[in-house]
Tab-separated table of C-alpha atoms and ligand atoms in Angstrom:
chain	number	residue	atom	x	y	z
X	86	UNK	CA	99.837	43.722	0.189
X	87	UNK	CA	98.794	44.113	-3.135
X	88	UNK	CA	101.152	44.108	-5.936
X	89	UNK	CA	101.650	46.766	-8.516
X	90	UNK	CA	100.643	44.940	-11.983
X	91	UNK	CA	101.006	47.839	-14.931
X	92	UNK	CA	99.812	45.583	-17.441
X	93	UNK	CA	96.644	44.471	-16.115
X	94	UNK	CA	96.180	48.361	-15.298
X	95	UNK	CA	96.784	48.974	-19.371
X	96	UNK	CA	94.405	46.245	-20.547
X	97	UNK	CA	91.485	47.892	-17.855
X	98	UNK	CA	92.068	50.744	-19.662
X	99	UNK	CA	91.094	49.606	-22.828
X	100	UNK	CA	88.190	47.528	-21.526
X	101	UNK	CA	86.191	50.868	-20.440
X	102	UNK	CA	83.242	51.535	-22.251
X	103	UNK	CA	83.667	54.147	-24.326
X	104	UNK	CA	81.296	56.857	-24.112
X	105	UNK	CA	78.047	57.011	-26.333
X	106	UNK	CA	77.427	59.924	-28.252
X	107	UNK	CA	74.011	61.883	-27.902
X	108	UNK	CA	71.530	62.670	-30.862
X	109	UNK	CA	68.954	64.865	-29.437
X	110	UNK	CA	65.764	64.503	-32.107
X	111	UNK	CA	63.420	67.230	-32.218
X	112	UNK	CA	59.658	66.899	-34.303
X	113	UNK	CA	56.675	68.399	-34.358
X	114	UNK	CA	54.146	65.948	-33.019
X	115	UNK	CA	53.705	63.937	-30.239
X	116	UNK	CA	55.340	60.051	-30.141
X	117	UNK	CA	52.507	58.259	-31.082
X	118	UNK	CA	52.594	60.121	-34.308
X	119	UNK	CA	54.398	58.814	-37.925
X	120	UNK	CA	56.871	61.123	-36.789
X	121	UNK	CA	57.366	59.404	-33.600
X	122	UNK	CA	57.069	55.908	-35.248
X	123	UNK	CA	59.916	57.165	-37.859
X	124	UNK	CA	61.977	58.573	-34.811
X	125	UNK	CA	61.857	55.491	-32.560
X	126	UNK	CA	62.424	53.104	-35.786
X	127	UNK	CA	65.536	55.226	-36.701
X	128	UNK	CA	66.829	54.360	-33.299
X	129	UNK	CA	66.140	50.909	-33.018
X	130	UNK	CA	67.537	50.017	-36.274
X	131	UNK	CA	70.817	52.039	-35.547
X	132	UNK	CA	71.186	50.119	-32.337
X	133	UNK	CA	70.730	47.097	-33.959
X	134	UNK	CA	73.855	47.781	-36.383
X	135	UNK	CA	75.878	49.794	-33.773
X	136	UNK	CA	75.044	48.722	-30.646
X	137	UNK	CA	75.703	51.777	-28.189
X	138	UNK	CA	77.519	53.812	-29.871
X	139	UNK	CA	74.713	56.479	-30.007
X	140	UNK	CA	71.582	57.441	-27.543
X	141	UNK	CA	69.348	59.349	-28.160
X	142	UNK	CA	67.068	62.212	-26.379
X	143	UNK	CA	63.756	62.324	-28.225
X	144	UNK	CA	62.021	65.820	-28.220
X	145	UNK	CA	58.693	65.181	-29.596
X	146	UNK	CA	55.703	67.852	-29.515
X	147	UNK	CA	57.528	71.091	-30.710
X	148	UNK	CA	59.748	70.190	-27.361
X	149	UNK	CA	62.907	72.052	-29.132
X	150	UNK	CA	60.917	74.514	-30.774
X	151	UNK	CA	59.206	74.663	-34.184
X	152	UNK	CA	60.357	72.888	-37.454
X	153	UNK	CA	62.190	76.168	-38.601
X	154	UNK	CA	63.974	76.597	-35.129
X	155	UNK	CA	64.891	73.210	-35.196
X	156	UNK	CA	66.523	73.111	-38.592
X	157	UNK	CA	68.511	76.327	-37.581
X	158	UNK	CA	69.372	74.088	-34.459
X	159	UNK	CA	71.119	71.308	-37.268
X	160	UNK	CA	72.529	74.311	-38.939
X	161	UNK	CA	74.448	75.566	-36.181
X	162	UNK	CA	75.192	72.120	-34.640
X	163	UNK	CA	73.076	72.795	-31.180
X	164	UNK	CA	70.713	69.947	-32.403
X	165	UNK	CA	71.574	66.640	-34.194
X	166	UNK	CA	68.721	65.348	-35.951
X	167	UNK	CA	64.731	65.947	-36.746
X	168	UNK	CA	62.040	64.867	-39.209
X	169	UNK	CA	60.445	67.882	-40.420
X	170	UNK	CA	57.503	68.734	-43.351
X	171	UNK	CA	58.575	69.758	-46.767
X	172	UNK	CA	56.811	73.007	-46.496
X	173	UNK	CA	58.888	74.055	-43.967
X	174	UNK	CA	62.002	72.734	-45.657
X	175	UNK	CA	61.179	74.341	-48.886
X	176	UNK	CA	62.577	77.583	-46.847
X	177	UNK	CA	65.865	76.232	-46.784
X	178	UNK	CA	65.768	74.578	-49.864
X	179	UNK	CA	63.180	76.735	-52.251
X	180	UNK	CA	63.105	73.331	-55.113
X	181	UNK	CA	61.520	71.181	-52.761
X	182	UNK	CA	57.837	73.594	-52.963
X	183	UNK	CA	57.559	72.231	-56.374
X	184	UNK	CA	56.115	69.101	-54.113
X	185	UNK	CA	53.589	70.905	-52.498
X	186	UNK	CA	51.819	72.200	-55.728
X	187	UNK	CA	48.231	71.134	-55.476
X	188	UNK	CA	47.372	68.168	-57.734
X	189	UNK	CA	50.723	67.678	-59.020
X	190	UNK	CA	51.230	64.347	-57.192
X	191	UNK	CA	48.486	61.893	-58.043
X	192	UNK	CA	48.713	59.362	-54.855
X	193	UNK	CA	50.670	57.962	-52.794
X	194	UNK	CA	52.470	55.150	-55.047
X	195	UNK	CA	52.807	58.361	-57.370
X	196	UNK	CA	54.832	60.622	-54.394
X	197	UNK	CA	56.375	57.448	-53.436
X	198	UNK	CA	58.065	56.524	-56.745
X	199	UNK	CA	59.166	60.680	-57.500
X	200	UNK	CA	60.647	60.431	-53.945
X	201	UNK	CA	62.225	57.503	-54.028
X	202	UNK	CA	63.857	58.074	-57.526
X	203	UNK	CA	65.994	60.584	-59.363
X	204	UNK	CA	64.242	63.610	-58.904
X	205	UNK	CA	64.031	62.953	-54.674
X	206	UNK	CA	67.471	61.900	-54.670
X	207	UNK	CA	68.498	65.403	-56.750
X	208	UNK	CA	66.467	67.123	-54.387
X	209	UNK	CA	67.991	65.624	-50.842
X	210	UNK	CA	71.294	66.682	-52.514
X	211	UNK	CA	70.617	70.344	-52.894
X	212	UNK	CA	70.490	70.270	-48.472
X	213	UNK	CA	74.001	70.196	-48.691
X	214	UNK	CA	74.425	72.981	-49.879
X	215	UNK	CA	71.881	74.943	-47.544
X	216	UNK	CA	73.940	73.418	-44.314
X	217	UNK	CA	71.575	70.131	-43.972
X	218	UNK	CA	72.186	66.907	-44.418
X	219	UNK	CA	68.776	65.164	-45.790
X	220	UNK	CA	69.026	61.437	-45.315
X	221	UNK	CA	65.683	60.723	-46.933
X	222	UNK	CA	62.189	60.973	-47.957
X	223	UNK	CA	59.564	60.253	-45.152
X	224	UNK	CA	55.691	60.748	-45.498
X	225	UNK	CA	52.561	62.428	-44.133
X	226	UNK	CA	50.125	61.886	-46.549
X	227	UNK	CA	47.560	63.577	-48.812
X	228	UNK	CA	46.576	66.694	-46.632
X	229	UNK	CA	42.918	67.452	-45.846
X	230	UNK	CA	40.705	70.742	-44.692
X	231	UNK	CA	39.554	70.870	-41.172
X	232	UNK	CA	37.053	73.570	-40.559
X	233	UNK	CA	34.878	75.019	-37.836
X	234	UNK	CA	32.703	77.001	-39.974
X	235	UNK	CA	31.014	74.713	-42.654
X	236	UNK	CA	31.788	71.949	-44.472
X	237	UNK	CA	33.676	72.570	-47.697
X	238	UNK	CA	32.223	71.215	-51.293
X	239	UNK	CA	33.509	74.084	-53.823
X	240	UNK	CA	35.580	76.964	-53.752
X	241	UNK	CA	32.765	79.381	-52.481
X	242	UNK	CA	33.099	77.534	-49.331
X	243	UNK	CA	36.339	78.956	-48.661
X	244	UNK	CA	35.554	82.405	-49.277
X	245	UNK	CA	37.291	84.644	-46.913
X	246	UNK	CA	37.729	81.724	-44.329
X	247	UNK	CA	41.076	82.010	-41.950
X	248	UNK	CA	42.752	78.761	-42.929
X	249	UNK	CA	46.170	78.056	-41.233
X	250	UNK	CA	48.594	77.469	-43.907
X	251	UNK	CA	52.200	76.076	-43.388
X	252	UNK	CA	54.858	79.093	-44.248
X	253	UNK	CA	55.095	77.398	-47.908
X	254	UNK	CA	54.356	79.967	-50.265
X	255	UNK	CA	53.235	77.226	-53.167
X	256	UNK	CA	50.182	76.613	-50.610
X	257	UNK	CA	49.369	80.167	-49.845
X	258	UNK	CA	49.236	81.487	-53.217
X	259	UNK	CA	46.762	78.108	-53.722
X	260	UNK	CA	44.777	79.109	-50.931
X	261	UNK	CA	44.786	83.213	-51.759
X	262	UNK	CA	43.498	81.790	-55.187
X	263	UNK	CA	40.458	79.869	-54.689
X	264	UNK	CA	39.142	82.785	-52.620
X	265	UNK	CA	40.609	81.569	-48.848
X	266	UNK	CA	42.141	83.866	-46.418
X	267	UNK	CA	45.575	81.649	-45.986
X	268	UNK	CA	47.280	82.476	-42.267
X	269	UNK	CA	50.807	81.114	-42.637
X	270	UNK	CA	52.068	79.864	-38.901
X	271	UNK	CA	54.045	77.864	-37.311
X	272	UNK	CA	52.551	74.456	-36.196
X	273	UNK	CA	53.209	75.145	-31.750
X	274	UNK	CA	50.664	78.593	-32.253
X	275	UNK	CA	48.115	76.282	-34.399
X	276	UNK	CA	45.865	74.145	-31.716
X	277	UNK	CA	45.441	77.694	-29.443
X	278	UNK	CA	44.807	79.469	-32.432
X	279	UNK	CA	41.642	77.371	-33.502
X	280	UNK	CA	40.677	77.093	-29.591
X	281	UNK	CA	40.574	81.053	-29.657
X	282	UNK	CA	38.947	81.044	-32.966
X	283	UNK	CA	41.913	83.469	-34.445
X	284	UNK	CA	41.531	80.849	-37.378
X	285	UNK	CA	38.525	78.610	-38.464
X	286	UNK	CA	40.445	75.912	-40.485
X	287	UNK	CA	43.888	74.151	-41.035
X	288	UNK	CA	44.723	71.873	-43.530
X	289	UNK	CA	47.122	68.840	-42.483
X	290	UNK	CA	47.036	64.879	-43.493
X	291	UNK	CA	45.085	62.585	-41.311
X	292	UNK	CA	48.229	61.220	-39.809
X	293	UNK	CA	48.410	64.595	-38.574
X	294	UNK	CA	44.498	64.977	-37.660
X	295	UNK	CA	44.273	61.954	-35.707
X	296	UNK	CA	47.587	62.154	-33.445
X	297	UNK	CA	47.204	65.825	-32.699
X	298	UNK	CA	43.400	64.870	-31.813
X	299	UNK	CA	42.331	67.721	-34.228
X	300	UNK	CA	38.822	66.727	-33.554
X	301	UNK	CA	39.039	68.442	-30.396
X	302	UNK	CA	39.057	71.741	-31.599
X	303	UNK	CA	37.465	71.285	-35.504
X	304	UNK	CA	34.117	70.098	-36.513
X	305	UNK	CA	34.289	69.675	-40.113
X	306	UNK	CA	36.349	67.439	-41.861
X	307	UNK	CA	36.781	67.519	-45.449
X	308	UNK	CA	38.831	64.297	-47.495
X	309	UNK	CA	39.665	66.609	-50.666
X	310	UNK	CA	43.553	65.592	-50.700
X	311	UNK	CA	44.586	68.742	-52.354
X	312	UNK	CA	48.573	67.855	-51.966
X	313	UNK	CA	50.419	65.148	-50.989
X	314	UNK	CA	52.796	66.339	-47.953
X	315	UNK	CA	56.178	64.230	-47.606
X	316	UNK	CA	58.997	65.026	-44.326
X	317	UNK	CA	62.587	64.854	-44.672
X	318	UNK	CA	64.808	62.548	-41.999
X	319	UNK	CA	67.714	64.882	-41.455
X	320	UNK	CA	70.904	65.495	-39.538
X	321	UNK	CA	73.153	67.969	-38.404
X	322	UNK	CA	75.976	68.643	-40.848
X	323	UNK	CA	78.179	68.355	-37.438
X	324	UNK	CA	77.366	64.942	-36.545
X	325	UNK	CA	76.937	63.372	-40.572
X	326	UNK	CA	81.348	65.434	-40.628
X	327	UNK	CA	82.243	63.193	-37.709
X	328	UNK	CA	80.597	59.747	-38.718
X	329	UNK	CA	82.825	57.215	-40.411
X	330	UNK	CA	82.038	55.521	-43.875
X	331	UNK	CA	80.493	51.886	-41.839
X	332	UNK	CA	78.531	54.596	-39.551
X	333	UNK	CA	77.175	56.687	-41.968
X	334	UNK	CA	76.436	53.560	-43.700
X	335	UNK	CA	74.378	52.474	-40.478
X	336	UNK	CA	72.762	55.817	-40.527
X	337	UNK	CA	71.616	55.584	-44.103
X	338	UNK	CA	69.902	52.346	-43.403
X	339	UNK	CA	68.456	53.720	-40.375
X	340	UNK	CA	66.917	56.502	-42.608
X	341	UNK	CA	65.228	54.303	-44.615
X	342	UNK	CA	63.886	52.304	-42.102
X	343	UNK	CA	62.205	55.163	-39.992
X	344	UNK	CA	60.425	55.794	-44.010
X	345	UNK	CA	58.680	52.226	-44.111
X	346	UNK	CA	57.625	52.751	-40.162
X	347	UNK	CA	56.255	56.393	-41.562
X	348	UNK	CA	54.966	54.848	-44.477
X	349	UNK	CA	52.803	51.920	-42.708
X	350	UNK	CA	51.279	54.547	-39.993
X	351	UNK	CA	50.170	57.203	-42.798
X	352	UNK	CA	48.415	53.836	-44.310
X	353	UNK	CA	47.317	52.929	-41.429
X	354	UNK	CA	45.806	56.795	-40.651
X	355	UNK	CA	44.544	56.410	-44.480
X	356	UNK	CA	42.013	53.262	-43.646
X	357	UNK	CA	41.290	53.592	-40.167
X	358	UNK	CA	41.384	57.287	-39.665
X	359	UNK	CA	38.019	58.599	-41.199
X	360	UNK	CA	36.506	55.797	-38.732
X	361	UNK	CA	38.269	57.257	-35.523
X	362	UNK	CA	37.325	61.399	-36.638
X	363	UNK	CA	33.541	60.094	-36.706
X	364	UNK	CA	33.923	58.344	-33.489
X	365	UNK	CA	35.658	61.430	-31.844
X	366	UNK	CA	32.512	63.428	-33.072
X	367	UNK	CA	33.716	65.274	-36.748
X	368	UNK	CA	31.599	65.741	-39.627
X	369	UNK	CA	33.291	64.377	-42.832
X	370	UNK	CA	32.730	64.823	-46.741
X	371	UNK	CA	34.610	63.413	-49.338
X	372	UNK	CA	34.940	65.733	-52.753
X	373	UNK	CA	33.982	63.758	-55.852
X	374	UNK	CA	36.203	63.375	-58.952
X	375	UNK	CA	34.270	66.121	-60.162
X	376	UNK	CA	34.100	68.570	-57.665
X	377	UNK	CA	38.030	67.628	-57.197
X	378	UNK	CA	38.140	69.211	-60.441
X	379	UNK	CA	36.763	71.846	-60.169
X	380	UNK	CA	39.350	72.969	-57.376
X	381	UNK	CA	41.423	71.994	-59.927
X	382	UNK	CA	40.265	74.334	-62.385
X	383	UNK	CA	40.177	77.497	-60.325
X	384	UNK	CA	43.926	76.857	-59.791
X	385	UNK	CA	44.973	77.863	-63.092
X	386	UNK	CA	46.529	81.328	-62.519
X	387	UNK	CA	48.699	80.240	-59.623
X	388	UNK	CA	49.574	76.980	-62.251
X	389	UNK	CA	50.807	79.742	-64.525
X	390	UNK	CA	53.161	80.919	-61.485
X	391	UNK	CA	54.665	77.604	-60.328
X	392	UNK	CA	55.699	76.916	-63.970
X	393	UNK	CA	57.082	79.956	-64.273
X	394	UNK	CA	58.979	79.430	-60.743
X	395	UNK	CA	59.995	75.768	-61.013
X	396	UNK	CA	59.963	75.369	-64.701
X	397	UNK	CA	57.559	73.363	-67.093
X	398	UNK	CA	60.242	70.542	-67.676
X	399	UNK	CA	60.411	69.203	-63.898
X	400	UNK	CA	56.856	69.643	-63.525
X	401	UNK	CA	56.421	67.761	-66.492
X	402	UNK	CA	58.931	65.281	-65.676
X	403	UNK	CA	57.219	64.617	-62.062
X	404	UNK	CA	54.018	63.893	-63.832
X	405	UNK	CA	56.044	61.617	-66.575
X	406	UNK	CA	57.078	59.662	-62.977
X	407	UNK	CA	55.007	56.161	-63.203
A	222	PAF	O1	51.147	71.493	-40.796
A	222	PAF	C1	52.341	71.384	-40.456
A	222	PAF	O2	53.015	72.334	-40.060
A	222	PAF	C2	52.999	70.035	-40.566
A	222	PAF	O3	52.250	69.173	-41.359
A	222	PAF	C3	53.235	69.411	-39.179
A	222	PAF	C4	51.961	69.157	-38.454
A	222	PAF	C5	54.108	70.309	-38.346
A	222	PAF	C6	53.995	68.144	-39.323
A	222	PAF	O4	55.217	68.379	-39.932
């Protein structure tokens, strides 16, 4: 017969594993993206400095929804984390379209240094107030014009063409201006949309246009790199209220890891991408200097509007960034 030991039964107890807690990460684009590589990064790198504490349930490919559903899933608590474009963010936090003014950022080490400093730390403060917490600044790259109708080599090219915009109203007014016809949707409708021909052209990065195999649906690629696009790593007010100071700590590093894992695939999409569009059957032009500014140019009178609507000084002081 066995005897009754109520200490042994106290310290088995304690010895349970305690249960993990689940961060269900929703993105736009499919793993093998920069979003993807951010994602999984994020995860390793939290394991690595709190072993099991958290698992996670990835949701890549719109799987939760769009970047705007998702968000409102952080807001209300329903979803814990995502990595989501700033044009979609400047929705919830209007400041953040002053990044997505064409020409404003001048390349990458440019976006990089803004993002990484004062004004990008100022700016992933303001999320707090809009029920986010933004963790940091991840990356797309410069974004590009895919077309089906013609390649595009001045601003008469885009006359009247149906170009899918993100719903950022800094790019739309851009668009409206140098003579486009801007269609503002939400990433899930945008392959179907070019397959039905409801719209001849999108504009994304070529992170974007090589993981979402954009050259299956678009035949004209165009390397004009009319704004830099940058992603937020963010997470649920919910989960950030019930972290303590070494796990938010570990969560912090974990944000800026999943950046250099972005960082080194947008790179990566930057030298070898071009290459891979060819092979998969696009046609690709790259705008001179010169005909770079004449895009430029025609963009004065929505210039005169983004001053007015972010103000001269933090334009100016972006541009001051080294
Ligand atoms: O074009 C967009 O909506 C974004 O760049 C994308 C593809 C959803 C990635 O955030």
């Amino acid at each position: 017969m066995k005897h009754f030991c109520p200490v042994a039964l106290f310290c088995a107890a304690f010895a349970l594993p305690s249960f993990a807690q689940e961060i269900k990460i929703g993105y736009a684009l499919a793993e093998d993206s920069h979003y993807g590589a951010g994602a999984r990064a994020f995860e390793e790198s939290l394991k690595a400095s709190l072993g099991d504490q958290f698992t996670f349930r990835h949701f890549p490919s719109s799987g939760l929804g769009g970047e705007r559903e998702v968000l409102e899933g952080l807001q209300l608590g329903t979803v814990e984390m995502t990595i989501a474009s700033d044009g979609t963010l400047t929705n919830f936090v209007p400041e953040v379209g002053v990044l997505g003014i064409p020409f404003l950022l001048r390349d990458k080490a440019h976006a990089r240094t803004v993002l990484d400093g004062e004004i990008g730390k100022e700016m992933l403060a303001k999320f707090d107030d809009a029920g986010l917490k933004a963790l940091a600044w991840g990356e797309q790259g410069f974004r590009h014009i895919t077309s089906n109708r013609d390649p595009v080599e001045a601003p008469a090219d885009l006359a009247g063409l149906k170009i899918r915009t993100m719903e950022n109203p800094v790019h739309i007014a851009a668009f409206r201006a140098l003579g486009a016809a801007p269609t503002p949707m939400a990433w899930p409708e945008v392959i179907g949309a070019l397959q039905q021909g409801a719209i001849d052209a999108q504009e994304n990065p070529l992170s974007v246009i090589v993981s979402a195999k954009l050259a299956e649906v678009q035949k004209y690629l165009t390397l004009d790199g009319h704004v830099y696009s940058s992603t937020i790593v963010l997470v649920s007010p919910a989960l950030w209220g019930s972290l303590d100071d070494a796990q938010k700590a570990a969560f912090e590093k974990a944000a800026a890891d999943a950046v250099v894992a972005m960082r080194a695939y947008v790179d990566d999409a930057d030298t070898n991408g071009v290459e891979a569009l060819k092979a998969a059957g696009m046609q690709v032009n790259e705008l001179t200097p010169e005909q770079k500014a004449v895009f430029r140019e025609a963009l004065a009178e929505p210039y005169k509007d983004y001053e007015a609507q972010f103000g001269k000084a933090l334009m100016d002081r972006i541009l001051a960034v080294e």
